[in-house]
Amino acid sequence: MDLLSIDSLSDAQIEELLDRSQLLFEDDRSDTKPVRTLAGRIVFNLFYESSTRTAMSFATATHRLGASALSLSVEHSSVKKGETLEDTARTLGAMRPDALVIRHRDNGAPATVAEIVDAPVINAGDGTNEHPTQALLDAATIRYRLGRIEGLKIAICGDIRHSRVARSNAKLLPRLGADVRLAGPPELMPSELPQVSVDEAIDGADVVMMLRVQRERLEEEFGDAPGEYLGRYGLTTDRLATAAPNAVVMHPGPMNRGIEIDSGVADDRERSLITLQVEMGVAMRMACLEMLLRETGA
Ligand code: NCD
């Protein structure tokens, strides 16, 4: 079994991941011993794009399960000598890792690797396509904090066009009964997804999830003057005041403070779940690794 997309998972598997990650999260917070359910296993990490949270989160999750995380330093790998992704996959597959985590700039790269490698492959973000473990940890964070997902109004705002986080969440959260509204600057909205204005999306929302403008994926510079984006599309205290009274704020990171989110909102200890998302991310990746290795009979 691979985790390439939210579509890779059945409803029962999603429920199991949400329950198990919450248990692991609570155990870890109450300082119980590390779970060692994957002692002696090896997990390969291949990050072809920059990462702070996701790469360290998978490595931490792997260690907490008693397995070893081995990271390929792509900058110093044979990719630089012109090796194809397929040949790299054959090479790494021959070392028989127990799981392989991959982030790549091309949509579908993890699926290509999964066809070659026998071990379970986890998509840690492919181009503008999907980032399933981020959506799963977002769902777990919402459920932990608000007690449910069913019936919640969730606004996802920002550069939806380039966001694999938005795409995975737009699949997962409605499956769990949420009403998801996507919004952003017209230039950064994909035509295939239904959309509203940022103000409409945030109005009465229980959860407001902000996304960064992914300038590295833009062919032409996005023409906003300094300070303009925050006023038009960003999350300010005033805009958050139009959401539901106890609305919570989320962001997958990395944040661009003062652009898509005001620092006062990002650092609001009552309402911002941004650090909780990171903490839950480790527990969710532990739950995913456990499930995939079990399903694969490893
Ligand atoms: C995101 C990503 O890489 O897709 N970050 C993450 O994994 N937490 C979002 C982004 O880069 O803006």
Coordinates of C-alpha atoms and ligand atoms in Angstrom, one line a residue:
M1 CA 0.0 0.0 0.0
D2 CA 1.2 3.5 -0.9
L3 CA 0.1 6.9 0.4
L4 CA 0.2 9.0 -2.8
S5 CA -3.1 10.9 -2.5
I6 CA -6.1 11.2 -0.1
D7 CA -7.8 8.9 -2.6
S8 CA -5.4 6.2 -1.6
L9 CA -7.3 5.9 1.7
S10 CA -10.6 4.3 2.6
D11 CA -13.0 6.0 5.0
A12 CA -12.1 3.3 7.6
Q13 CA -8.3 4.0 7.1
I14 CA -8.8 7.7 7.6
E15 CA -10.7 7.1 10.8
E16 CA -8.0 4.8 12.0
L17 CA -5.3 7.3 11.3
L18 CA -7.2 10.1 13.1
D19 CA -7.8 7.9 16.2
R20 CA -4.3 6.5 16.3
S21 CA -2.5 9.8 15.8
Q22 CA -4.5 11.3 18.6
L23 CA -3.5 8.5 20.9
L24 CA 0.2 8.8 19.9
F25 CA 0.0 12.6 20.4
E26 CA -1.5 12.3 23.9
D27 CA 0.9 9.6 24.9
D28 CA 3.8 11.7 23.7
R29 CA 2.6 14.8 25.6
S30 CA 2.2 12.8 28.8
D31 CA 5.8 11.7 28.4
T32 CA 5.3 8.0 28.0
K33 CA 8.2 6.0 26.6
P34 CA 8.8 6.1 22.8
V35 CA 6.7 3.5 20.9
R36 CA 9.0 1.1 19.2
T37 CA 6.5 -0.7 16.9
L38 CA 8.9 -0.4 13.9
A39 CA 12.2 -1.3 15.7
G40 CA 14.9 -2.3 13.2
R41 CA 13.1 -0.9 10.2
I42 CA 14.6 1.6 7.7
V43 CA 12.8 4.6 6.2
F44 CA 14.4 6.5 3.3
N45 CA 13.7 10.2 2.9
L46 CA 14.1 11.8 -0.5
F47 CA 13.5 15.5 -0.5
Y48 CA 14.0 17.0 -4.0
E49 CA 12.4 20.3 -2.8
S50 CA 13.2 22.4 0.3
S51 CA 11.5 21.4 3.5
T52 CA 11.8 22.2 7.2
R53 CA 8.7 20.8 8.8
T54 CA 7.8 17.8 6.7
A55 CA 11.4 16.4 6.4
M56 CA 12.1 16.8 10.2
S57 CA 8.6 15.5 11.1
F58 CA 9.0 12.3 9.1
A59 CA 12.5 11.8 10.5
T60 CA 11.2 12.4 14.1
A61 CA 8.2 10.1 13.6
T62 CA 10.5 7.4 12.3
H63 CA 12.8 7.6 15.3
R64 CA 9.9 7.6 17.8
L65 CA 8.8 4.3 16.2
G66 CA 12.2 2.8 16.8
A67 CA 13.1 2.8 13.1
S68 CA 16.0 4.5 11.4
A69 CA 15.5 7.4 9.0
L70 CA 18.1 7.7 6.3
S71 CA 18.0 10.9 4.2
L72 CA 19.4 11.2 0.8
S73 CA 21.2 14.6 0.3
V74 CA 19.7 15.3 -3.1
E75 CA 22.1 18.2 -3.7
H76 CA 25.0 15.7 -3.4
S77 CA 23.4 12.7 -5.1
S78 CA 23.8 11.3 -8.6
V79 CA 20.7 13.3 -9.6
K80 CA 23.3 16.0 -10.1
K81 CA 25.1 13.7 -12.5
G82 CA 22.0 13.3 -14.6
E83 CA 20.5 10.1 -13.2
T84 CA 16.8 9.8 -14.0
L85 CA 14.2 9.5 -11.2
E86 CA 13.4 5.9 -12.4
D87 CA 17.1 4.8 -12.1
T88 CA 17.4 6.5 -8.7
A89 CA 14.2 4.5 -7.6
R90 CA 15.7 1.2 -8.9
T91 CA 18.9 1.9 -7.1
L92 CA 17.3 2.8 -3.8
G93 CA 14.7 0.0 -4.1
A94 CA 17.5 -2.6 -4.4
M95 CA 18.6 -1.6 -0.9
R96 CA 15.2 -2.8 0.3
P97 CA 14.1 0.0 2.6
D98 CA 10.9 -0.7 4.6
A99 CA 9.3 2.6 3.4
L100 CA 10.3 5.6 1.2
V101 CA 9.1 9.2 1.7
I102 CA 9.5 11.5 -1.3
R103 CA 8.9 15.2 -2.0
H104 CA 9.4 16.3 -5.6
R105 CA 8.7 19.3 -7.8
D106 CA 6.9 17.2 -10.5
N107 CA 3.3 16.1 -10.1
G108 CA 3.2 12.3 -10.1
A109 CA 6.8 11.7 -9.2
P110 CA 5.9 9.7 -6.1
A111 CA 3.6 7.5 -8.2
T112 CA 6.4 6.8 -10.7
V113 CA 8.7 5.7 -7.8
A114 CA 5.9 3.6 -6.3
E115 CA 5.7 1.6 -9.5
I116 CA 9.3 0.7 -9.2
V117 CA 9.9 0.2 -5.5
D118 CA 8.3 -2.6 -3.6
A119 CA 8.2 -0.8 -0.2
P120 CA 5.3 1.6 0.6
V121 CA 5.9 5.1 -0.8
I122 CA 4.6 8.2 0.9
N123 CA 4.0 11.4 -1.0
A124 CA 5.4 14.2 1.1
G125 CA 4.3 16.8 -1.5
D126 CA 4.5 16.5 -5.4
G127 CA 4.5 19.8 -7.3
T128 CA 1.0 21.4 -7.2
N129 CA -0.7 18.0 -6.9
E130 CA -1.1 16.6 -3.3
H131 CA 0.4 16.5 0.2
P132 CA -1.8 13.9 1.9
T133 CA 0.0 13.7 5.3
Q134 CA -0.4 17.5 5.7
A135 CA -4.2 17.3 5.1
L136 CA -4.4 14.3 7.6
L137 CA -2.5 16.2 10.3
D138 CA -4.7 19.3 9.6
A139 CA -7.8 17.2 10.1
A140 CA -6.4 15.6 13.3
T141 CA -5.5 19.1 14.6
I142 CA -9.1 20.4 13.9
R143 CA -10.7 17.4 15.5
Y144 CA -8.5 17.5 18.6
R145 CA -9.1 21.2 19.2
L146 CA -12.8 21.5 18.1
G147 CA -13.9 18.0 18.9
R148 CA -15.4 17.3 15.4
I149 CA -15.0 18.1 11.7
E150 CA -18.6 17.3 10.6
G151 CA -20.6 20.4 10.0
L152 CA -17.7 22.9 10.4
K153 CA -17.2 25.8 8.0
I154 CA -13.5 25.8 6.9
A155 CA -12.0 28.6 4.8
I156 CA -8.8 27.9 2.9
C157 CA -7.3 31.2 1.6
G158 CA -4.3 32.2 -0.5
D159 CA -2.4 30.7 -3.4
I160 CA -4.8 27.8 -4.1
R161 CA -3.5 27.4 -7.7
H162 CA -0.1 26.2 -6.5
S163 CA -1.1 24.5 -3.3
R164 CA -0.9 20.8 -2.9
V165 CA -2.0 21.3 0.7
A166 CA -5.3 22.9 -0.5
R167 CA -5.8 20.1 -3.0
S168 CA -5.4 17.4 -0.4
N169 CA -7.6 19.2 2.1
A170 CA -10.3 19.9 -0.5
K171 CA -10.5 16.1 -0.9
L172 CA -10.2 15.1 2.8
L173 CA -12.2 17.6 4.8
P174 CA -15.5 17.3 2.8
R175 CA -15.2 13.5 3.1
L176 CA -15.3 14.1 6.9
G177 CA -18.4 16.3 6.6
A178 CA -16.9 19.8 6.5
D179 CA -18.1 22.7 4.3
V180 CA -14.8 23.8 2.7
R181 CA -14.6 27.2 0.9
L182 CA -11.5 28.1 -1.2
A183 CA -10.6 31.7 -1.8
G184 CA -7.7 33.8 -3.0
P185 CA -6.5 36.4 -5.5
P186 CA -8.1 35.7 -8.9
E187 CA -4.7 35.2 -10.5
L188 CA -3.9 32.5 -7.9
M189 CA -7.2 30.5 -8.2
P190 CA -7.4 27.4 -10.3
S191 CA -10.3 27.2 -12.7
E192 CA -11.2 23.6 -11.8
L193 CA -12.2 24.3 -8.2
P194 CA -15.2 26.3 -7.0
Q195 CA -14.3 29.5 -5.3
V196 CA -15.6 32.6 -3.4
S197 CA -14.0 35.9 -2.3
V198 CA -11.7 35.9 0.8
D199 CA -14.2 37.9 2.8
E200 CA -17.1 35.5 1.9
A201 CA -14.9 32.5 2.8
I202 CA -13.9 33.8 6.2
D203 CA -17.4 35.1 7.1
G204 CA -18.7 32.9 9.9
A205 CA -15.9 30.3 9.4
D206 CA -15.0 28.0 12.3
V207 CA -11.5 27.4 10.9
V208 CA -9.4 29.8 8.8
M209 CA -6.4 28.2 7.0
M210 CA -4.0 30.6 5.3
L211 CA -1.6 29.7 2.6
R212 CA 1.6 31.3 1.3
V213 CA 2.0 32.7 -2.2
Q214 CA 4.4 30.2 -3.8
R215 CA 6.5 32.7 -5.8
E216 CA 9.0 29.9 -6.7
R217 CA 6.2 28.3 -8.9
L218 CA 5.1 31.5 -10.6
E219 CA 6.3 32.2 -14.1
E220 CA 5.7 35.9 -13.8
E221 CA 6.1 37.9 -10.6
F222 CA 2.8 38.3 -8.8
G223 CA 2.2 42.1 -9.0
D224 CA 1.3 43.1 -5.5
A225 CA 2.8 46.2 -3.9
P226 CA 4.4 45.7 -0.5
G227 CA 1.6 45.7 2.1
E228 CA -1.1 45.4 -0.5
Y229 CA -1.6 41.6 -0.2
L230 CA -2.3 41.7 3.5
G231 CA -5.0 44.3 3.2
R232 CA -6.7 42.7 0.2
Y233 CA -6.4 38.9 0.9
G234 CA -4.5 38.4 4.2
L235 CA -5.7 37.4 7.6
T236 CA -5.7 40.5 9.8
T237 CA -7.4 40.9 13.3
D238 CA -10.3 42.8 11.6
R239 CA -10.9 40.1 9.0
L240 CA -10.7 37.3 11.7
A241 CA -13.4 39.2 13.7
T242 CA -15.9 38.3 10.9
A243 CA -15.3 34.6 11.4
A244 CA -17.2 32.5 14.0
P245 CA -16.6 33.8 17.6
N246 CA -14.2 31.0 18.6
A247 CA -12.7 30.5 15.1
V248 CA -9.2 29.0 15.0
V249 CA -6.4 29.9 12.7
M250 CA -4.2 27.4 10.8
H251 CA -1.2 27.6 8.4
P252 CA 0.8 24.7 7.0
G253 CA 4.0 26.9 7.0
P254 CA 6.3 28.3 6.0
M255 CA 4.5 31.6 6.9
N256 CA 5.2 34.9 5.3
R257 CA 4.4 37.2 8.1
G258 CA 2.8 40.5 7.1
I259 CA 1.8 39.1 3.7
E260 CA -0.9 36.3 4.0
I261 CA -1.0 36.6 7.8
D262 CA -0.6 39.3 10.4
S263 CA 1.9 38.5 13.2
G264 CA -0.7 39.4 15.8
V265 CA -3.0 36.6 14.5
A266 CA -0.2 34.1 13.9
D267 CA 1.0 34.4 17.5
D268 CA -2.5 34.6 19.1
R269 CA -2.1 31.8 21.7
E270 CA -5.8 31.3 22.1
R271 CA -6.7 31.0 18.4
S272 CA -3.6 30.0 16.4
L273 CA -3.1 26.3 16.0
I274 CA 0.1 26.6 13.9
T275 CA 2.4 25.1 16.5
L276 CA -0.2 22.4 17.4
Q277 CA -0.2 21.4 13.7
V278 CA 3.5 20.8 13.8
E279 CA 3.2 18.7 17.0
M280 CA 0.3 16.7 15.5
G281 CA 2.3 16.2 12.3
V282 CA 4.8 13.9 14.0
A283 CA 2.0 11.8 15.6
M284 CA 0.1 11.6 12.2
R285 CA 3.3 10.5 10.4
M286 CA 3.9 7.8 13.0
A287 CA 0.3 6.6 12.5
C288 CA 0.8 6.6 8.7
L289 CA 4.1 4.7 8.8
E290 CA 2.7 2.1 11.2
M291 CA -0.4 1.5 8.9
L292 CA 1.5 1.3 5.7
L293 CA 4.1 -1.1 7.0
R294 CA 1.3 -3.3 8.5
E295 CA -0.8 -3.2 5.3
T296 CA 2.3 -4.2 3.3
G297 CA 3.0 -7.1 5.7
A298 CA 6.4 -5.8 6.4
Ligands
NCD1 C1 3.8 23.4 2.2 C2 4.3 22.6 1.1 O1 5.5 22.4 0.9 O2 3.5 22.1 0.3 N1 4.4 23.3 3.4 C3 4.4 22.1 4.2 O3 4.7 21.0 3.7 N2 4.1 22.2 5.5 C4 3.3 24.7 1.8 C5 4.2 25.7 1.2 O4 5.3 25.4 0.8 O5 3.8 26.9 1.2

